[in-house]
XYZ file of N, CA and C in Angstrom:
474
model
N 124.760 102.896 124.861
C 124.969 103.146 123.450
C 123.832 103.973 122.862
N 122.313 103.460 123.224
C 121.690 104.257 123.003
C 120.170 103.936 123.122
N 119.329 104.815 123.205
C 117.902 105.399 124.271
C 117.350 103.942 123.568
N 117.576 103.274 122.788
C 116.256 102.431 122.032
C 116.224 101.202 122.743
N 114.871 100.531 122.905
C 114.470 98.703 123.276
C 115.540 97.913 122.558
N 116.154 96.914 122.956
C 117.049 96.046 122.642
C 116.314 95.690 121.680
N 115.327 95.179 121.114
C 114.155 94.629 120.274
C 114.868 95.536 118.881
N 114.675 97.399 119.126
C 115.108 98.095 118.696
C 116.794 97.685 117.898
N 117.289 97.863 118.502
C 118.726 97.776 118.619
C 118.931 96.749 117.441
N 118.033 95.699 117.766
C 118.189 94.290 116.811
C 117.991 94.567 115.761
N 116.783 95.231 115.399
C 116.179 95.775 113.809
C 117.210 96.288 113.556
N 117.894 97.322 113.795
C 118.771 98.337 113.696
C 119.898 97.870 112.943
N 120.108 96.457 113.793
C 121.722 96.277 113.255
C 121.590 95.226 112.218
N 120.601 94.515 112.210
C 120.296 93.538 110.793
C 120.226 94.569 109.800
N 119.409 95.425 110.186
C 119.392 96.552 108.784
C 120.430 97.058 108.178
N 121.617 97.320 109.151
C 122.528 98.242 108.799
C 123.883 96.671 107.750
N 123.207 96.049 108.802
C 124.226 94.278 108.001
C 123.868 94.578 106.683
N 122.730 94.415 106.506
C 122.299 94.068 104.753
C 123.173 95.352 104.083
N 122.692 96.856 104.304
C 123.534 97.567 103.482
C 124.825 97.328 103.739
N 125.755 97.089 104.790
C 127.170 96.510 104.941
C 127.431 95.797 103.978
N 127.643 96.318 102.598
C 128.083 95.454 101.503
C 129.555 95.041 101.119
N 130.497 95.972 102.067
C 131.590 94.775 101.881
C 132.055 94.531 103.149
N 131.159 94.241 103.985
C 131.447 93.966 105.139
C 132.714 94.122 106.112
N 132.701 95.606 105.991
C 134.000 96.090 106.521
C 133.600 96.774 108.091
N 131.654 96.790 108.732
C 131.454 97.296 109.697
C 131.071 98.913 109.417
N 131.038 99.026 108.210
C 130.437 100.136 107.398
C 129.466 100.298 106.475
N 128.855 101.492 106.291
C 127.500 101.505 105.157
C 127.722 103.027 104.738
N 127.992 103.288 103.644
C 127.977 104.703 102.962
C 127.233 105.615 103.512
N 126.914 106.770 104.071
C 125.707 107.681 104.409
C 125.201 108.178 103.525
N 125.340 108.014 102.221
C 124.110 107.976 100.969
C 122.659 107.034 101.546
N 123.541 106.341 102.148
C 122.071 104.891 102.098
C 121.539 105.155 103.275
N 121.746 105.738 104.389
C 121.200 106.243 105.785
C 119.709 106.699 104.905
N 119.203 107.527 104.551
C 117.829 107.366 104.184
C 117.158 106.211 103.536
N 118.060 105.399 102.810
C 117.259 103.793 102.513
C 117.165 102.587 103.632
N 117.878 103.277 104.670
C 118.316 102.040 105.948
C 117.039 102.595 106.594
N 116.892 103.799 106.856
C 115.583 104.650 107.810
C 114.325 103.695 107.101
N 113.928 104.254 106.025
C 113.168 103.515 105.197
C 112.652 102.119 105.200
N 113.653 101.501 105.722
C 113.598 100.151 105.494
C 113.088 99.451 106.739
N 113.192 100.224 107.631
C 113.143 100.263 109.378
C 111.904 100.579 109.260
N 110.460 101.214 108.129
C 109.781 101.671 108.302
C 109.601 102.886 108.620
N 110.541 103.945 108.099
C 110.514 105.454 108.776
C 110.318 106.071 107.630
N 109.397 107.496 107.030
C 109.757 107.927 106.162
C 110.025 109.297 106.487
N 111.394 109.286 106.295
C 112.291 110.957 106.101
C 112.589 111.213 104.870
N 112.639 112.134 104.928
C 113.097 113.205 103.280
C 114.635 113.136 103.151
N 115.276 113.421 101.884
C 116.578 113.030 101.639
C 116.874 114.144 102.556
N 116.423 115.550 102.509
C 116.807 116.855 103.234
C 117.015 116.297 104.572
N 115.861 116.160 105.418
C 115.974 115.483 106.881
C 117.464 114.760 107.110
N 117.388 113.831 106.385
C 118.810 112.721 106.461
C 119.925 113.498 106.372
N 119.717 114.660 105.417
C 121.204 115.077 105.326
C 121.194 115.972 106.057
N 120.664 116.654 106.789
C 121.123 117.160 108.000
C 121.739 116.822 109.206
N 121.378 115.214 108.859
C 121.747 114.568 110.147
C 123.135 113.861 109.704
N 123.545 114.329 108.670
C 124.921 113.443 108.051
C 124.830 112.372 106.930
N 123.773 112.502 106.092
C 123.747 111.393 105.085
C 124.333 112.619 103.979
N 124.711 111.756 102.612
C 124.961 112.517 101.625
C 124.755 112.250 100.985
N 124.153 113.438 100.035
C 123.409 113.401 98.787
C 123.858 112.335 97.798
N 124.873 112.150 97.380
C 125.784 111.027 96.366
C 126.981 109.961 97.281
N 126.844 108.943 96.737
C 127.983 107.621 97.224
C 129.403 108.054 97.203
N 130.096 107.518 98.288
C 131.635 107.848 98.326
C 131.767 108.708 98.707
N 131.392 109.462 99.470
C 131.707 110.622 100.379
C 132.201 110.357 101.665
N 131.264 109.820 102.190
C 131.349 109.639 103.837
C 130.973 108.055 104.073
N 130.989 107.637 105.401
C 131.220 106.271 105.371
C 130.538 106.625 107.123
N 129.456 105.297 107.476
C 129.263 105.675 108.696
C 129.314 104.195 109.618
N 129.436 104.286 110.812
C 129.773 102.685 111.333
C 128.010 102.452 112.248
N 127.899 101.386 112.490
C 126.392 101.217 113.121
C 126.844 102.392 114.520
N 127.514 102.578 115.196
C 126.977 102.897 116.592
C 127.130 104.529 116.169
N 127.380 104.648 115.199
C 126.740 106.358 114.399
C 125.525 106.608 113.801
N 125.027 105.229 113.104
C 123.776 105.091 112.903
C 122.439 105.148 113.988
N 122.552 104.554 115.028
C 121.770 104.305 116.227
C 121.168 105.492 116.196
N 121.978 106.548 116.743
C 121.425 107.877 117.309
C 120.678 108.121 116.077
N 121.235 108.400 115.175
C 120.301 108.881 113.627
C 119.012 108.019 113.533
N 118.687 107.001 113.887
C 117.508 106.246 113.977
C 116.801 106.100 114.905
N 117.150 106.326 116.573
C 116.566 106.890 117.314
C 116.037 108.212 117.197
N 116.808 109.239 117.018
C 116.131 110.553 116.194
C 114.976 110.581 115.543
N 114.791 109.665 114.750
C 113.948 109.392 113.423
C 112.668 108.786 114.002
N 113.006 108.159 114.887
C 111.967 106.933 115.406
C 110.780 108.028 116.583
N 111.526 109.162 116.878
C 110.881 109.899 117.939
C 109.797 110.958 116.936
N 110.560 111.373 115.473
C 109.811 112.690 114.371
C 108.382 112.084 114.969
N 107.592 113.415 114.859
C 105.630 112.504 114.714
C 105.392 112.453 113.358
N 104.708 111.012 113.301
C 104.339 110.691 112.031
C 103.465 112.579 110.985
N 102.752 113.331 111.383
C 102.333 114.502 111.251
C 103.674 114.990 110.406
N 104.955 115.411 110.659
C 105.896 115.715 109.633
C 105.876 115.521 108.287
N 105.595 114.379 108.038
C 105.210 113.650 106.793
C 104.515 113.750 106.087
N 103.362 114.857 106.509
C 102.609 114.852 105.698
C 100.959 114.081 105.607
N 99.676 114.792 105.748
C 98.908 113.779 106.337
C 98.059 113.677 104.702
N 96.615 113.067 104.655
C 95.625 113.358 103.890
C 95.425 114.920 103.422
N 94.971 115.530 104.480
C 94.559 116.827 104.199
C 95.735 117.675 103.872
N 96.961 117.315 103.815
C 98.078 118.248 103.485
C 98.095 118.238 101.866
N 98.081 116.979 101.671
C 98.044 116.323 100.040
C 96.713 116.817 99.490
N 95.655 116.970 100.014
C 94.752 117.137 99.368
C 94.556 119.130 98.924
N 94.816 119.539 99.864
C 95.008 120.771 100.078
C 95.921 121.479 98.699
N 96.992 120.704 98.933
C 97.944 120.944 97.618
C 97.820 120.607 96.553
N 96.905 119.922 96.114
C 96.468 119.594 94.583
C 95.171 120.197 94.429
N 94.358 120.768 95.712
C 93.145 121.465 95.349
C 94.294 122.303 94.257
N 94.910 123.264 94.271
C 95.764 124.223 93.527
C 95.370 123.993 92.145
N 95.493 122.609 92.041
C 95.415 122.574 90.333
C 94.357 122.025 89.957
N 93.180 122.046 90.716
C 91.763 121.612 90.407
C 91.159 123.220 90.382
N 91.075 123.233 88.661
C 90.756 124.609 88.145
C 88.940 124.564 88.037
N 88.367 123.272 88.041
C 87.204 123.385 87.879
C 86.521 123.094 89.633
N 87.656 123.330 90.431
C 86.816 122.437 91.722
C 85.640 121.295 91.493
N 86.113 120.447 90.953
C 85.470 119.413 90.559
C 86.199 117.863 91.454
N 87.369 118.384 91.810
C 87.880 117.077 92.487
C 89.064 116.240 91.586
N 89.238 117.373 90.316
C 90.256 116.413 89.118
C 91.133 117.423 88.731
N 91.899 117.137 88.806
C 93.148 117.811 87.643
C 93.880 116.632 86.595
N 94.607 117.588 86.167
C 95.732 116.325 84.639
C 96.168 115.921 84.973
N 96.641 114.658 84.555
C 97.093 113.457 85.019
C 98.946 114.471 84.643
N 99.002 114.699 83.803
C 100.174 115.380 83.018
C 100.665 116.410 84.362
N 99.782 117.611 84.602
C 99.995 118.272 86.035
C 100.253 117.275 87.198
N 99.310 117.077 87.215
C 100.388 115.623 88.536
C 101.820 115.036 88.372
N 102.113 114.660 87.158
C 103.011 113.634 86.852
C 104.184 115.342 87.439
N 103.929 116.130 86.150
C 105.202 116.850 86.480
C 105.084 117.695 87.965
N 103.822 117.851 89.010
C 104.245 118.041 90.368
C 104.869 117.015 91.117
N 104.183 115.715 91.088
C 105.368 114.883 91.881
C 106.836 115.083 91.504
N 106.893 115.518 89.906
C 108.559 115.222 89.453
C 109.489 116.265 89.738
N 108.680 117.709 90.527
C 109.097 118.733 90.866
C 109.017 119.450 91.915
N 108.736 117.980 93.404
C 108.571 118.528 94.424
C 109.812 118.791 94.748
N 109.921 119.231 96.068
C 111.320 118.653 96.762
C 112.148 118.263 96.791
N 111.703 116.743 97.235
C 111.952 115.049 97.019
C 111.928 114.669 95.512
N 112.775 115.569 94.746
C 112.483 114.904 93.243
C 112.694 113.745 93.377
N 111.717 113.021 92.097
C 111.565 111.924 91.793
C 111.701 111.851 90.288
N 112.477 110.798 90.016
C 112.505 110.888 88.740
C 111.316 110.651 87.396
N 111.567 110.575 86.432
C 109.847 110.473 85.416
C 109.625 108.744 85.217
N 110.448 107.666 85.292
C 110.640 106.435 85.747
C 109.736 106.323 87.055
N 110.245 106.976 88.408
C 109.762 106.303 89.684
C 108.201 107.393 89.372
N 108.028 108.256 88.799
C 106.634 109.194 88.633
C 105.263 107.600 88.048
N 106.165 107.244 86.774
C 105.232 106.333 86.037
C 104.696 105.440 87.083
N 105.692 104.918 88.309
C 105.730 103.963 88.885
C 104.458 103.642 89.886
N 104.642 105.208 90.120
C 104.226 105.816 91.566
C 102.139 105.397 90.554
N 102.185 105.866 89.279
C 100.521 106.385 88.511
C 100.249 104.969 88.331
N 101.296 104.410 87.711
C 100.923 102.875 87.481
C 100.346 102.002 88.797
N 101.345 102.034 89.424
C 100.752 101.154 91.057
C 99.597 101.459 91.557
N 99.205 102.622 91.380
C 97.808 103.300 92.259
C 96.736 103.252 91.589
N 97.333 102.722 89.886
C 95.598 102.181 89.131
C 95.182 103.912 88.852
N 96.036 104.589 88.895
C 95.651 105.945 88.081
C 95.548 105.993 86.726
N 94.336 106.169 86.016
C 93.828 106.477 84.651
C 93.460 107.394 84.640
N 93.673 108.454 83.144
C 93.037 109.731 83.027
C 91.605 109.484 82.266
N 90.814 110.142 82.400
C 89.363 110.387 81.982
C 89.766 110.818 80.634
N 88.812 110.673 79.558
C 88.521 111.763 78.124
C 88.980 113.396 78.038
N 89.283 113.751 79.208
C 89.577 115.112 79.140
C 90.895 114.773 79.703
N 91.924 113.837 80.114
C 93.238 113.624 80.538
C 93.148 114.188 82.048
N 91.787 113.943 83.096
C 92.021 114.440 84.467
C 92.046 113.070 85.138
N 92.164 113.026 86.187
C 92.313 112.007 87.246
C 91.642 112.808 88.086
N 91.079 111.489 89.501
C 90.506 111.832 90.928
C 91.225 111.960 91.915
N 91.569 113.352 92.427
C 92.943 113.011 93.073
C 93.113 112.773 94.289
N 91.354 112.970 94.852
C 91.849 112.227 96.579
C 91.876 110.994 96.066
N 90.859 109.939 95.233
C 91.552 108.910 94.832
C 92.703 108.777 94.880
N 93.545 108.755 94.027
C 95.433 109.221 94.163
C 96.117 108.797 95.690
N 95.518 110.694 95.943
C 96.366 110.249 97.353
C 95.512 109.214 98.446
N 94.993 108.441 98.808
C 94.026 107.599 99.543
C 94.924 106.421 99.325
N 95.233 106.471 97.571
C 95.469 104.944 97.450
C 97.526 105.045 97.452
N 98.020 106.071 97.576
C 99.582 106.505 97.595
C 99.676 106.225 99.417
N 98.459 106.943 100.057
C 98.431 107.193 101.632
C 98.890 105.708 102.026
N 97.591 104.457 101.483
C 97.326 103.326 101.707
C 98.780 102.933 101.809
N 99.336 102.747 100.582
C 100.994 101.729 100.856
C 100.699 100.867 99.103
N 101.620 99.980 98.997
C 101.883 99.571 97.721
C 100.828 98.174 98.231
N 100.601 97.960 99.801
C 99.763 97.020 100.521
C 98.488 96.766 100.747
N 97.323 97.827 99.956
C 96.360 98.171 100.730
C 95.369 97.319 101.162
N 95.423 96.006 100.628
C 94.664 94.517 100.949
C 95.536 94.568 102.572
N 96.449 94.339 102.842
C 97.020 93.807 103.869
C 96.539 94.624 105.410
């Protein structure tokens, strides 16, 4: 059925149970990037939908032994795809006009909200709030701070 550790296989199909919400042996391929996710993988909505997820619910419909391969796939990407420290840091030097190590909290908010991977101005707040991001008297933030503590996880005690 497919290349992964039975161990594998197990995660796989509890995962795919929980989104199986009317338990018909199916899970929408909207949610194939929240099932990856959940498995611990992080792919981009783009990634997923190349591989057959879709952008919006009710389109397509996928059964676990279609899922497998799509998560074996996923499980092989190198973590490096994703994006490391120095990729993030690199890309917000851009808007550190004083090379000082800070830009606006305001410039941040609307680059996360206009990468790619949009995110909405809800999950933006979410993202400044969790990481203990405050702007200084001049409205800048520290932004390897930022990314260090985004890198870390919502976990970073653990």
């Amino acid at each position: 059925m497919s290349d992964l550790p039975p161990e594998k296989v197990e995660e796989a199909r509890n995962c795919f149970e929980v989104f199986d919400k009317r338990y018909e042996s199916k899970v929408d391929a909207f949610y194939i990037a929240d099932m990856l996710r959940s498995l611990g993988l992080a792919p981009t909505n783009a990634m997923v939908e190349k591989k057959g997820g879709m952008p919006e619910t009710g389109k397509k419909s996928i059964k676990f032994e279609e899922f497998l391969p799509i998560y074996s796939e996923f499980l092989k990407v190198p973590v490096k795809t994703y994006g490391t420290y120095e990729d993030f840091m690199e890309g917000l030097k851009l808007f550190d006009k004083e090379s000082n190590g800070t830009m606006g909290l305001a410039e941040l908010a609307q680059t996360l909200r206009a990468m790619a991977e949009k995110i909405t101005a809800e999950q933006c707040e979410e993202i400044i709030k969790l990481t203990g991001t405050v702007e200084d008297e001049d409205g800048n933030i520290n932004y390897e701070n930022f990314i260090r503590k985004v890198l870390a996880g919502p976990f970073p005690e653990k």
